One Martini backbone bead per residue (centre of mass of N, CA, C, O) as a GRO file, in nm:
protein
  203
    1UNK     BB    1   2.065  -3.529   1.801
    2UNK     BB    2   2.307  -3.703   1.699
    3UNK     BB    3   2.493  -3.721   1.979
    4UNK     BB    4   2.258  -3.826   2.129
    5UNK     BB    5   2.185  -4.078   1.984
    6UNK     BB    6   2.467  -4.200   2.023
    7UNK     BB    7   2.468  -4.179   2.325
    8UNK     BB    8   2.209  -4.414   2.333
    9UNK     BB    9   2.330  -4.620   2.148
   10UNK     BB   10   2.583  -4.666   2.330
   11UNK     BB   11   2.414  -4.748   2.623
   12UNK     BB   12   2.265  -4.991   2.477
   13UNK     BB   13   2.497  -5.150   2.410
   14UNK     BB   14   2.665  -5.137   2.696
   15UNK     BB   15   2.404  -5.292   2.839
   16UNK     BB   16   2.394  -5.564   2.621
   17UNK     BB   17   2.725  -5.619   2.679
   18UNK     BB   18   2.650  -5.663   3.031
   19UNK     BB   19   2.511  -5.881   3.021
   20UNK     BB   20   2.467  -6.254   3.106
   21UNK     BB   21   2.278  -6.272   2.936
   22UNK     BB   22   2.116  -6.389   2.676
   23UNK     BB   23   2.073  -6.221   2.362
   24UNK     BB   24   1.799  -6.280   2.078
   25UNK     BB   25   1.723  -6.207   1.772
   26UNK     BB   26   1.432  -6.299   1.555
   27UNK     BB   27   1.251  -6.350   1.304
   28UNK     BB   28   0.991  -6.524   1.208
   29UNK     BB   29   1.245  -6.743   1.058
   30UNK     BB   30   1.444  -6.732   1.319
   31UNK     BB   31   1.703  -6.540   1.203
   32UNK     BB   32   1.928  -6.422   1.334
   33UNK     BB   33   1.989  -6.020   1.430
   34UNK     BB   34   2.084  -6.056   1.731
   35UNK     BB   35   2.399  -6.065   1.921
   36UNK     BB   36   2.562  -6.100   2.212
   37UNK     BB   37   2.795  -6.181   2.411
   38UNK     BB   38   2.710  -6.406   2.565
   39UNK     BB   39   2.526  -6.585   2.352
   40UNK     BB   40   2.823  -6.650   2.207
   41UNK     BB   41   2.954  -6.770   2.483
   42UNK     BB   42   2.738  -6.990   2.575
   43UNK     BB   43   2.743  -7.145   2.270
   44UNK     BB   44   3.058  -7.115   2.154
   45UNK     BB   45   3.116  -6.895   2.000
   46UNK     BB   46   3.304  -6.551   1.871
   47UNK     BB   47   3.073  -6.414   1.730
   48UNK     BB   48   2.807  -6.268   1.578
   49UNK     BB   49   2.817  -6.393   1.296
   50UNK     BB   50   2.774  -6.698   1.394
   51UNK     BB   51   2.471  -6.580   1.393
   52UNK     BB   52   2.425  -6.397   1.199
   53UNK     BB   53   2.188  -6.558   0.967
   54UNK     BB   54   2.056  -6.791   1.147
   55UNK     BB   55   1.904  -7.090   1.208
   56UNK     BB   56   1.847  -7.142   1.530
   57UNK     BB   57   1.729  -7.415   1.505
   58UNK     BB   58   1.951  -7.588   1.326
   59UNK     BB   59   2.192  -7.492   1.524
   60UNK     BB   60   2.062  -7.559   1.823
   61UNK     BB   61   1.818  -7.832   1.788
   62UNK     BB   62   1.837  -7.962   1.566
   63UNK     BB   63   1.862  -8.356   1.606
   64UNK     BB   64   1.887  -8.361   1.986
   65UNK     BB   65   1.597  -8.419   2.112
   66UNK     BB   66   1.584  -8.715   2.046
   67UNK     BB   67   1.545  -8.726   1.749
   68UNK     BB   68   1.416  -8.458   1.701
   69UNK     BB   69   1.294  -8.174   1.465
   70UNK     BB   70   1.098  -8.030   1.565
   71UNK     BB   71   0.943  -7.684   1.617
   72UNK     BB   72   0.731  -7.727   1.805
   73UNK     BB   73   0.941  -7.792   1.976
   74UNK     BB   74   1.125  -7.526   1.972
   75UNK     BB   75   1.191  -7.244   2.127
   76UNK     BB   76   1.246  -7.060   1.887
   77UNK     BB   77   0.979  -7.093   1.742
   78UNK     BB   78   0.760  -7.068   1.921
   79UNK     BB   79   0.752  -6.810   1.929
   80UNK     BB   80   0.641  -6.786   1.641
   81UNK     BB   81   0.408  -6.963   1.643
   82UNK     BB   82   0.235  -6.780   1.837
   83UNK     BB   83   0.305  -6.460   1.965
   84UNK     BB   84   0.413  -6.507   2.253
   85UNK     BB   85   0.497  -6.551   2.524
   86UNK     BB   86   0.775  -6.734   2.691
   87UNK     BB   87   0.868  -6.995   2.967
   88UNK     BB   88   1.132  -7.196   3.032
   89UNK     BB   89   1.324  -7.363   3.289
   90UNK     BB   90   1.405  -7.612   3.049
   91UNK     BB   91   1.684  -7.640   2.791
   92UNK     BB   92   1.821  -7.766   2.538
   93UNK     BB   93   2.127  -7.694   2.375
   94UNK     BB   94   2.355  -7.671   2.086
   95UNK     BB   95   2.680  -7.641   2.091
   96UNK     BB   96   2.890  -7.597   1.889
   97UNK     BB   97   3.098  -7.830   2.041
   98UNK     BB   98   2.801  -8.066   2.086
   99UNK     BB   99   2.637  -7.976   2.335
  100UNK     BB  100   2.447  -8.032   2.594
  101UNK     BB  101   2.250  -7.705   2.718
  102UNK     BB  102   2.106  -7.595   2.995
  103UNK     BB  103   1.872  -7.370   3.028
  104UNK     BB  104   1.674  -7.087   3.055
  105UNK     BB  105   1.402  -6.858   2.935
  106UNK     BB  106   1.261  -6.594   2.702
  107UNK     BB  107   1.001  -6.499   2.492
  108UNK     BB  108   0.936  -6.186   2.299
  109UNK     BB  109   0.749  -5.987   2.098
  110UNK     BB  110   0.826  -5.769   1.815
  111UNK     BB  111   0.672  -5.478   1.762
  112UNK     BB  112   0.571  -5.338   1.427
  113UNK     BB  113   0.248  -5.158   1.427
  114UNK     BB  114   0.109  -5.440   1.541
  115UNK     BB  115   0.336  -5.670   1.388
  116UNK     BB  116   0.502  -5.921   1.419
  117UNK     BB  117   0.868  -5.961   1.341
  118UNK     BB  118   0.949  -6.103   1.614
  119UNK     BB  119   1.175  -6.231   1.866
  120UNK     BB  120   1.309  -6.194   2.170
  121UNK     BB  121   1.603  -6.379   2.382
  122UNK     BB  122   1.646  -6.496   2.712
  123UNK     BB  123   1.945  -6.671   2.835
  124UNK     BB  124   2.054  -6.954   3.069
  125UNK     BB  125   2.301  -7.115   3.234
  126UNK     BB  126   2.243  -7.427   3.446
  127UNK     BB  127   2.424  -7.619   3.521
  128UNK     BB  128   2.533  -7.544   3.785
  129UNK     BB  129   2.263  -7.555   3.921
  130UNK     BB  130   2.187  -7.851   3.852
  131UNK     BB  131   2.400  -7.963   3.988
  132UNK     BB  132   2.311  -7.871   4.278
  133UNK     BB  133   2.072  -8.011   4.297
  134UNK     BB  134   2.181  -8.292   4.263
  135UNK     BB  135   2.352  -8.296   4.502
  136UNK     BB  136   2.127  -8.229   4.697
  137UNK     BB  137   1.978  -8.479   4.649
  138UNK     BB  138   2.163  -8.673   4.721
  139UNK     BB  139   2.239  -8.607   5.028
  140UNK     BB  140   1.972  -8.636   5.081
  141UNK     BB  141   1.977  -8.963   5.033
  142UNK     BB  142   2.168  -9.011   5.240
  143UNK     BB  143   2.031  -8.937   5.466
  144UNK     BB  144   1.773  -9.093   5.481
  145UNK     BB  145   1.972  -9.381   5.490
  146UNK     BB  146   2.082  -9.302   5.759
  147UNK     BB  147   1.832  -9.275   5.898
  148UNK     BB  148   1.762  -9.538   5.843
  149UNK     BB  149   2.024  -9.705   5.952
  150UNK     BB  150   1.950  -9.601   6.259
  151UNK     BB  151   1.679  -9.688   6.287
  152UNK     BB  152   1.744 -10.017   6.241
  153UNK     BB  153   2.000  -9.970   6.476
  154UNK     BB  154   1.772  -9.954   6.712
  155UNK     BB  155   1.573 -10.204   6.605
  156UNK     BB  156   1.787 -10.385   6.675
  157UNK     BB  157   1.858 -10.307   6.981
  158UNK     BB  158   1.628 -10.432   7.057
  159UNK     BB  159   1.552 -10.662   7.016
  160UNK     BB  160   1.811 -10.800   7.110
  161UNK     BB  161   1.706 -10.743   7.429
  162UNK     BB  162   1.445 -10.890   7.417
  163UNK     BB  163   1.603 -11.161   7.329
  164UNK     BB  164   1.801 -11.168   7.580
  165UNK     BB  165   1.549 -11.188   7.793
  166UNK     BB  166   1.432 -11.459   7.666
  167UNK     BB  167   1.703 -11.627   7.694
  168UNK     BB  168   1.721 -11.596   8.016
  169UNK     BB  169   1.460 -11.719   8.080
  170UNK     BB  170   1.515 -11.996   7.964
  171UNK     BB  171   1.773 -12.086   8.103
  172UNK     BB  172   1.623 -12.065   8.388
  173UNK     BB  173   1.423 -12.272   8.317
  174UNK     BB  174   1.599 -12.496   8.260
  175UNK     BB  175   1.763 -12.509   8.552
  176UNK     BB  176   1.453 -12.548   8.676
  177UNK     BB  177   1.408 -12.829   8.527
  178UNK     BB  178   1.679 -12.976   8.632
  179UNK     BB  179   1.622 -12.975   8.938
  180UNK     BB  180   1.317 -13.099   8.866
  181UNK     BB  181   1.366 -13.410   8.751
  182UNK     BB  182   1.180 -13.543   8.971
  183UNK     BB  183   0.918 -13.300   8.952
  184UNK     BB  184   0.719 -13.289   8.722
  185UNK     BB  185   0.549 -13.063   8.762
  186UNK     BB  186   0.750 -12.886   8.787
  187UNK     BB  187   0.896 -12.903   8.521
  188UNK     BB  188   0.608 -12.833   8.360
  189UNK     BB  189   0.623 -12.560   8.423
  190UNK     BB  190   0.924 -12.501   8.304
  191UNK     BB  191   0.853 -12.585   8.008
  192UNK     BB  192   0.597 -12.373   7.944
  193UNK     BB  193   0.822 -12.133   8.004
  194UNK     BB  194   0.978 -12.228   7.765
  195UNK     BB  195   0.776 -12.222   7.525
  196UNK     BB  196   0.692 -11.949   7.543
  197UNK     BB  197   0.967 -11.809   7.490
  198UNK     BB  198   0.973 -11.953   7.201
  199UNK     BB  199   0.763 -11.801   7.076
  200UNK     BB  200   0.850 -11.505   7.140
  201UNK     BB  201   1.128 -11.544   6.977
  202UNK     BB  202   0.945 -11.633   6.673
  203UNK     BB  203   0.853 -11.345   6.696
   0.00000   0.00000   0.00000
């Protein structure tokens, strides 16, 4: 009953207008034929208005990826040129406001009859993700540094250790040579354990 399909019609529509994800349908040529409201307010627009009609590569890709403008670099394209479901995990798009959006997408074909004649896309915001990633990062090269600081400041502290019981010995041994200064042979015997010390202190 007519009824009925309202009452599906509005169930689908309160679906598509209730998720966080952007949901944008598009026709062979980009061409945006349906913008939920996520994908209104991710792309940084106001209404659907601003997005249906609208060449959805030239909108939000062309001419911000390093100065690239081709389609086959374009996640909107990439979907009408292949014909196959798509995800990547990083794509940067140009929002409104001049901005470059990271986002995460996903695009699968729209088959009526066997015959694709265009494809959905849902993608999210990840700015926030990769945020916390970055900032993960830096923590994690912190602890790293801290870590290596420690270890440093360990192996400092032996050495110096090691360094202070070598010139204890130089010292004990040069007033043992100074006790025997008329006694050479004692003398030399505490001068060799004098250089041996000083060999060991330049390793």
């Amino acid at each position: 009953s007519q009824t009925a399909l309202r009452q599906s019609e509005e169930h689908i529509r309160l679906l598509l207008n209730s998720t966080a994800e952007g949901i944008l349908g598009l026709d062979m040529n980009n061409v945006c034929t349906f913008a939920n409201p996520a994908s209104i307010r991710i792309l940084g627009y106001d209404t659907a208005s601003d997005l249906i009609g609208q060449d959805m590569h030239k909108l939000c890709h062309e001419n911000h990826q390093d100065g690239k403008s081709s389609r086959g670099n374009c996640f909107f394209c990439r979907m009408t040129l292949s014909e196959q479901p798509s995800h990547v995990d990083t794509q940067s798009l140009m929002t409104k406001q001049g901005k470059r959006l990271p986002v995460s997408y996903r695009s699968h074909p729209i088959i009526n009859n066997g015959i694709v004649i265009g494809c959905v896309v849902t993608f999210v915001d990840i700015s926030d993700k990769l945020k916390m990633n970055n900032e993960k990062k830096q923590l994690e090269r912190r602890l790293r540094h801290s870590q290596k600081m420690e270890a440093i400041g360990t192996l400092a502290g032996g050495i110096a250790h090691d360094f202070n019981n070598i010139l204890s010995g130089i010292f004990a041994y040069s007033q043992l040579a100074t006790t025997h200064i008329h006694s050479p042979e004692k003398s030399k015997e505490h001068i060799s354990q004098i250089l041996t010390g000083a060999r060991r202190a330049t390793e």
